[in-house]
Amino acid sequence: MKIYNTLTKKVEQFIPHNDKEVTMYTCGPTVYNYAHIGNLRTYLFEDFLEKGLNYLGYNVKRVMNITDVGHIVHDADTGEDKMSNSAKKEGKTAQEIAEFYTEKFLEDLDKMNIKRPEIIEKATSHINDYIHVIETLLEKGYAYQAGGNVYFDISKIPNYYELSGRTEENQKVAVRDDVSHDLYKKNPYDFVLWFTKSKFEDQEQKWDSPWGIGYPGWHIECSTMVLKNLGETIDIHGGGKDLLFPHHENERAQSICGITGGAEFVNYWMHNSYITINSEKMSKSLGNVVDPIEEVEKYGVDAF
């Protein structure tokens, strides 16, 4: 099998680090609403990949996370907390929202003949593990506390932008308004590992930590679940290209600094493209989504 590796920007022969055993991690959904076909396109792509590897004689150990804790959309502490918003809209608790939409997502996978990954992990199951990794980053000098939060210092890793191919300079040229809002950061692009202070002071999902009562940053979740289930370095990490920056860039940086001891975290990064409608990405926020089950019932799962 040949794979386009997002990290090297090349098509490469796939060679797992352990003969016929393949370790794969794929980013799962944030369970605050129903999945649309743009979401499920990612899981279909990853399903083809896993089944293709199986066909070639590889044993695949695959992990997928379920993000069942609300996270702020941007690291500058702006945007929306999707879990809290959905809970308020439907008159339920955040946990009830997470449980309901997790079940609906898994039902969609089954209806579409998408194989469930061998291991499915909920983000809320590993709070103490996130805290341990964050403590390691602080001890090694890659993270710092400021304004009640814990941040990762991107200046401590010289190849921070290697995965996305961005540079500090073109980041400044394309700077978003929201990156300058957090005055506690040493660098506007540093990202949050643990929140105790945010504009969501009434957030329902909070846990105790050495830094106060709060909740984990989005990126620390995947790094930790890879470590707990697959080890320090894995063969394949997959996800939609919208996760390439900043999520996967940040995940790679904190893993190399706090988990692998400087070794590469993932050998093959794979990113699939969006489904678009009238040249716009299909997304719930734009309201241009298509219900997958309606399409499957109309045309059949194979055609879909």
GROMACS .gro file of C-alpha atoms in nm:
model
  304
    1MET     CA    1   0.000   0.000   0.000
    2LYS     CA    2   0.114   0.353  -0.076
    3ILE     CA    3   0.001   0.644   0.139
    4TYR     CA    4   0.018   1.020   0.096
    5ASN     CA    5   0.185   1.130   0.420
    6THR     CA    6   0.077   1.479   0.526
    7LEU     CA    7   0.393   1.516   0.737
    8THR     CA    8   0.645   1.451   0.458
    9LYS     CA    9   0.416   1.579   0.176
   10LYS     CA   10   0.504   1.267  -0.023
   11VAL     CA   11   0.344   0.943  -0.142
   12GLU     CA   12   0.526   0.670   0.052
   13GLN     CA   13   0.528   0.293   0.071
   14PHE     CA   14   0.352   0.198   0.392
   15ILE     CA   15   0.582   0.008   0.628
   16PRO     CA   16   0.446  -0.050   0.981
   17HIS     CA   17   0.694  -0.043   1.265
   18ASN     CA   18   0.592  -0.392   1.379
   19ASP     CA   19   0.571  -0.623   1.075
   20LYS     CA   20   0.201  -0.712   1.023
   21GLU     CA   21   0.065  -0.527   1.328
   22VAL     CA   22  -0.069  -0.179   1.250
   23THR     CA   23  -0.157   0.082   1.513
   24MET     CA   24  -0.405   0.346   1.398
   25TYR     CA   25  -0.580   0.636   1.572
   26THR     CA   26  -0.865   0.827   1.409
   27CYS     CA   27  -1.032   1.136   1.552
   28GLY     CA   28  -1.396   1.078   1.636
   29PRO     CA   29  -1.697   1.309   1.669
   30THR     CA   30  -1.789   1.577   1.918
   31VAL     CA   31  -2.128   1.441   2.019
   32TYR     CA   32  -2.353   1.745   2.043
   33ASN     CA   33  -2.574   1.685   1.737
   34TYR     CA   34  -2.655   1.432   1.465
   35ALA     CA   35  -2.385   1.345   1.210
   36HIS     CA   36  -2.430   1.459   0.849
   37ILE     CA   37  -2.281   1.299   0.538
   38GLY     CA   38  -1.982   1.535   0.548
   39ASN     CA   39  -1.896   1.398   0.893
   40LEU     CA   40  -1.954   1.038   0.791
   41ARG     CA   41  -1.742   1.077   0.477
   42THR     CA   42  -1.441   1.082   0.714
   43TYR     CA   43  -1.540   0.760   0.891
   44LEU     CA   44  -1.615   0.592   0.558
   45PHE     CA   45  -1.267   0.685   0.433
   46GLU     CA   46  -1.107   0.545   0.748
   47ASP     CA   47  -1.320   0.231   0.723
   48PHE     CA   48  -1.196   0.171   0.367
   49LEU     CA   49  -0.839   0.221   0.489
   50GLU     CA   50  -0.871  -0.026   0.776
   51LYS     CA   51  -1.045  -0.288   0.562
   52GLY     CA   52  -0.785  -0.238   0.289
   53LEU     CA   53  -0.506  -0.303   0.537
   54ASN     CA   54  -0.688  -0.613   0.662
   55TYR     CA   55  -0.718  -0.735   0.301
   56LEU     CA   56  -0.340  -0.699   0.259
   57GLY     CA   57  -0.284  -0.920   0.564
   58TYR     CA   58  -0.229  -0.661   0.837
   59ASN     CA   59  -0.384  -0.681   1.182
   60VAL     CA   60  -0.513  -0.334   1.265
   61LYS     CA   61  -0.554  -0.210   1.622
   62ARG     CA   62  -0.758   0.105   1.581
   63VAL     CA   63  -0.868   0.357   1.842
   64MET     CA   64  -1.126   0.633   1.797
   65ASN     CA   65  -1.218   0.895   2.055
   66ILE     CA   66  -1.561   1.032   2.139
   67THR     CA   67  -1.536   1.396   2.247
   68ASP     CA   68  -1.808   1.407   2.512
   69VAL     CA   69  -1.678   1.714   2.693
   70GLY     CA   70  -1.752   2.063   2.566
   71HIS     CA   71  -1.454   2.241   2.422
   72ILE     CA   72  -1.408   2.598   2.314
   73VAL     CA   73  -1.376   2.630   1.939
   74HIS     CA   74  -1.068   2.855   1.943
   75ASP     CA   75  -0.767   2.847   2.173
   76ALA     CA   76  -0.803   3.218   2.236
   77ASP     CA   77  -1.104   3.130   2.453
   78THR     CA   78  -1.355   3.251   2.198
   79GLY     CA   79  -1.626   3.079   1.999
   80GLU     CA   80  -1.888   2.845   2.133
   81ASP     CA   81  -1.898   2.557   2.375
   82LYS     CA   82  -2.095   2.317   2.157
   83MET     CA   83  -2.190   2.074   2.432
   84SER     CA   84  -2.324   2.345   2.664
   85ASN     CA   85  -2.514   2.515   2.382
   86SER     CA   86  -2.682   2.191   2.279
   87ALA     CA   87  -2.771   2.107   2.639
   88LYS     CA   88  -2.937   2.445   2.691
   89LYS     CA   89  -3.122   2.423   2.360
   90GLU     CA   90  -3.264   2.078   2.434
   91GLY     CA   91  -3.321   2.126   2.807
   92LYS     CA   92  -3.087   1.843   2.906
   93THR     CA   93  -2.757   1.804   3.087
   94ALA     CA   94  -2.435   1.795   2.887
   95GLN     CA   95  -2.389   1.432   2.985
   96GLU     CA   96  -2.737   1.343   2.858
   97ILE     CA   97  -2.660   1.517   2.530
   98ALA     CA   98  -2.332   1.327   2.498
   99GLU     CA   99  -2.488   0.989   2.568
  100PHE     CA  100  -2.779   1.043   2.328
  101TYR     CA  101  -2.572   1.161   2.030
  102THR     CA  102  -2.299   0.904   2.091
  103GLU     CA  103  -2.558   0.629   2.054
  104LYS     CA  104  -2.705   0.791   1.742
  105PHE     CA  105  -2.358   0.822   1.586
  106LEU     CA  106  -2.279   0.455   1.649
  107GLU     CA  107  -2.618   0.357   1.505
  108ASP     CA  108  -2.534   0.556   1.190
  109LEU     CA  109  -2.205   0.367   1.153
  110ASP     CA  110  -2.389   0.036   1.178
  111LYS     CA  111  -2.658   0.136   0.928
  112MET     CA  112  -2.389   0.238   0.678
  113ASN     CA  113  -2.185  -0.080   0.721
  114ILE     CA  114  -1.894   0.118   0.867
  115LYS     CA  115  -1.703  -0.109   1.103
  116ARG     CA  116  -1.675   0.026   1.457
  117PRO     CA  117  -1.310   0.070   1.560
  118GLU     CA  118  -1.178  -0.196   1.795
  119ILE     CA  119  -1.143   0.058   2.078
  120ILE     CA  120  -1.375   0.356   2.128
  121GLU     CA  121  -1.274   0.588   2.412
  122LYS     CA  122  -1.478   0.868   2.569
  123ALA     CA  123  -1.281   1.182   2.646
  124THR     CA  124  -1.436   1.213   2.993
  125SER     CA  125  -1.290   0.876   3.092
  126HIS     CA  126  -0.930   1.004   3.102
  127ILE     CA  127  -0.929   1.326   3.303
  128ASN     CA  128  -0.658   1.203   3.543
  129ASP     CA  129  -0.447   1.086   3.248
  130TYR     CA  130  -0.463   1.433   3.087
  131ILE     CA  131  -0.353   1.585   3.415
  132HIS     CA  132  -0.053   1.349   3.430
  133VAL     CA  133   0.062   1.440   3.076
  134ILE     CA  134   0.018   1.812   3.148
  135GLU     CA  135   0.223   1.776   3.466
  136THR     CA  136   0.498   1.612   3.259
  137LEU     CA  137   0.495   1.902   3.011
  138LEU     CA  138   0.520   2.151   3.297
  139GLU     CA  139   0.808   1.961   3.459
  140LYS     CA  140   1.000   1.951   3.129
  141GLY     CA  141   0.950   2.324   3.069
  142TYR     CA  142   0.725   2.293   2.763
  143ALA     CA  143   0.421   2.436   2.938
  144TYR     CA  144   0.352   2.726   3.175
  145GLN     CA  145   0.078   2.855   3.403
  146ALA     CA  146  -0.071   3.199   3.350
  147GLY     CA  147  -0.398   3.361   3.448
  148GLY     CA  148  -0.529   3.038   3.600
  149ASN     CA  149  -0.478   2.831   3.284
  150VAL     CA  150  -0.199   2.601   3.164
  151TYR     CA  151  -0.054   2.668   2.817
  152PHE     CA  152   0.183   2.486   2.582
  153ASP     CA  153   0.478   2.703   2.476
  154ILE     CA  154   0.520   2.651   2.099
  155SER     CA  155   0.854   2.834   2.101
  156LYS     CA  156   1.007   2.531   2.275
  157ILE     CA  157   0.964   2.307   1.969
  158PRO     CA  158   1.157   2.436   1.664
  159ASN     CA  159   0.959   2.240   1.403
  160TYR     CA  160   0.615   2.325   1.539
  161TYR     CA  161   0.467   2.406   1.195
  162GLU     CA  162   0.616   2.105   1.015
  163LEU     CA  163   0.294   1.906   0.983
  164SER     CA  164   0.075   2.185   0.843
  165GLY     CA  165   0.355   2.351   0.645
  166ARG     CA  166   0.271   2.691   0.789
  167THR     CA  167   0.527   2.939   0.919
  168GLU     CA  168   0.521   3.199   1.194
  169GLU     CA  169   0.533   3.469   0.927
  170ASN     CA  170   0.236   3.351   0.722
  171GLN     CA  171   0.046   3.298   1.046
  172LYS     CA  172   0.092   3.669   1.115
  173VAL     CA  173  -0.019   3.760   0.763
  174ALA     CA  174  -0.332   3.545   0.794
  175VAL     CA  175  -0.387   3.624   1.161
  176ARG     CA  176  -0.739   3.574   1.294
  177ASP     CA  177  -0.894   3.834   1.520
  178ASP     CA  178  -0.933   3.583   1.802
  179VAL     CA  179  -0.567   3.492   1.855
  180SER     CA  180  -0.484   3.815   2.037
  181HIS     CA  181  -0.766   3.804   2.292
  182ASP     CA  182  -0.584   3.594   2.554
  183LEU     CA  183  -0.346   3.835   2.726
  184TYR     CA  184  -0.191   3.564   2.944
  185LYS     CA  185  -0.015   3.384   2.659
  186LYS     CA  186   0.357   3.434   2.596
  187ASN     CA  187   0.287   3.383   2.227
  188PRO     CA  188  -0.056   3.439   2.068
  189TYR     CA  189  -0.035   3.090   1.913
  190ASP     CA  190   0.033   2.904   2.239
  191PHE     CA  191  -0.257   2.672   2.314
  192VAL     CA  192  -0.445   2.577   2.629
  193LEU     CA  193  -0.381   2.243   2.799
  194TRP     CA  194  -0.610   2.304   3.096
  195PHE     CA  195  -0.872   2.574   3.154
  196THR     CA  196  -0.964   2.707   3.497
  197LYS     CA  197  -1.049   3.055   3.373
  198SER     CA  198  -1.262   3.117   3.067
  199LYS     CA  199  -1.566   3.309   2.960
  200PHE     CA  200  -1.768   2.993   3.029
  201GLU     CA  201  -1.759   3.020   3.407
  202ASP     CA  202  -2.093   2.838   3.434
  203GLN     CA  203  -1.976   2.541   3.230
  204GLU     CA  204  -2.133   2.221   3.358
  205GLN     CA  205  -1.845   1.982   3.288
  206LYS     CA  206  -1.559   2.056   3.528
  207TRP     CA  207  -1.308   1.852   3.727
  208ASP     CA  208  -1.058   1.913   4.006
  209SER     CA  209  -0.691   1.945   3.911
  210PRO     CA  210  -0.361   2.071   4.060
  211TRP     CA  211  -0.438   2.405   3.893
  212GLY     CA  212  -0.794   2.441   4.015
  213ILE     CA  213  -1.138   2.323   3.906
  214GLY     CA  214  -1.168   2.329   3.528
  215TYR     CA  215  -1.157   2.118   3.214
  216PRO     CA  216  -0.900   1.997   2.960
  217GLY     CA  217  -0.806   2.173   2.640
  218TRP     CA  218  -0.922   1.996   2.328
  219HIS     CA  219  -0.583   1.884   2.194
  220ILE     CA  220  -0.452   1.701   2.503
  221GLU     CA  221  -0.731   1.443   2.477
  222CYS     CA  222  -0.613   1.264   2.162
  223SER     CA  223  -0.244   1.255   2.259
  224THR     CA  224  -0.331   1.091   2.588
  225MET     CA  225  -0.569   0.835   2.441
  226VAL     CA  226  -0.305   0.732   2.186
  227LEU     CA  227  -0.054   0.681   2.467
  228LYS     CA  228  -0.295   0.483   2.685
  229ASN     CA  229  -0.409   0.245   2.410
  230LEU     CA  230  -0.142   0.226   2.141
  231GLY     CA  231   0.191   0.339   2.286
  232GLU     CA  232   0.422   0.635   2.236
  233THR     CA  233   0.457   0.612   1.855
  234ILE     CA  234   0.191   0.483   1.614
  235ASP     CA  235   0.176   0.396   1.246
  236ILE     CA  236  -0.124   0.595   1.121
  237HIS     CA  237  -0.323   0.894   1.248
  238GLY     CA  238  -0.629   0.995   1.047
  239GLY     CA  239  -0.885   1.271   1.039
  240GLY     CA  240  -1.046   1.537   0.823
  241LYS     CA  241  -0.819   1.806   0.680
  242ASP     CA  242  -0.997   2.064   0.898
  243LEU     CA  243  -0.816   1.903   1.194
  244LEU     CA  244  -0.469   1.945   1.041
  245PHE     CA  245  -0.427   2.289   1.198
  246PRO     CA  246  -0.439   2.357   1.479
  247HIS     CA  247  -0.559   2.029   1.631
  248HIS     CA  248  -0.314   1.779   1.485
  249GLU     CA  249  -0.028   2.030   1.481
  250ASN     CA  250  -0.079   2.084   1.854
  251GLU     CA  251  -0.132   1.716   1.924
  252ARG     CA  252   0.199   1.632   1.753
  253ALA     CA  253   0.389   1.907   1.935
  254GLN     CA  254   0.277   1.815   2.287
  255SER     CA  255   0.327   1.442   2.221
  256ILE     CA  256   0.684   1.482   2.095
  257CYS     CA  257   0.767   1.702   2.395
  258GLY     CA  258   0.582   1.521   2.672
  259ILE     CA  259   0.541   1.160   2.564
  260THR     CA  260   0.789   1.033   2.304
  261GLY     CA  261   1.104   1.204   2.433
  262GLY     CA  262   1.166   1.378   2.102
  263ALA     CA  263   1.085   1.086   1.873
  264GLU     CA  264   0.818   1.121   1.605
  265PHE     CA  265   0.467   1.065   1.736
  266VAL     CA  266   0.303   0.935   1.415
  267ASN     CA  267   0.476   0.780   1.115
  268TYR     CA  268   0.196   0.839   0.861
  269TRP     CA  269  -0.051   1.127   0.893
  270MET     CA  270  -0.358   1.096   0.666
  271HIS     CA  271  -0.621   1.365   0.603
  272ASN     CA  272  -0.933   1.338   0.392
  273SER     CA  273  -1.106   1.630   0.219
  274TYR     CA  274  -1.452   1.775   0.278
  275ILE     CA  275  -1.778   1.718   0.103
  276THR     CA  276  -1.878   2.053  -0.046
  277ILE     CA  277  -2.212   2.193  -0.164
  278ASN     CA  278  -2.196   2.488  -0.406
  279SER     CA  279  -1.823   2.520  -0.327
  280GLU     CA  280  -1.885   2.550   0.047
  281LYS     CA  281  -1.782   2.297   0.309
  282MET     CA  282  -2.079   2.102   0.440
  283SER     CA  283  -2.123   2.204   0.804
  284LYS     CA  284  -2.391   2.238   1.066
  285SER     CA  285  -2.306   2.606   1.116
  286LEU     CA  286  -2.380   2.682   0.749
  287GLY     CA  287  -2.699   2.477   0.755
  288ASN     CA  288  -2.619   2.296   0.429
  289VAL     CA  289  -2.610   1.945   0.572
  290VAL     CA  290  -2.760   1.627   0.428
  291ASP     CA  291  -2.904   1.354   0.651
  292PRO     CA  292  -2.712   1.031   0.578
  293ILE     CA  293  -2.990   0.793   0.680
  294GLU     CA  294  -3.241   0.956   0.445
  295GLU     CA  295  -2.995   0.906   0.158
  296VAL     CA  296  -2.920   0.547   0.257
  297GLU     CA  297  -3.291   0.464   0.278
  298LYS     CA  298  -3.349   0.626  -0.062
  299TYR     CA  299  -3.054   0.486  -0.260
  300GLY     CA  300  -2.908   0.202  -0.051
  301VAL     CA  301  -2.586   0.189   0.147
  302ASP     CA  302  -2.369   0.065  -0.142
  303ALA     CA  303  -2.467   0.355  -0.368
  304PHE     CA  304  -2.412   0.595  -0.080
   0.00000   0.00000   0.00000
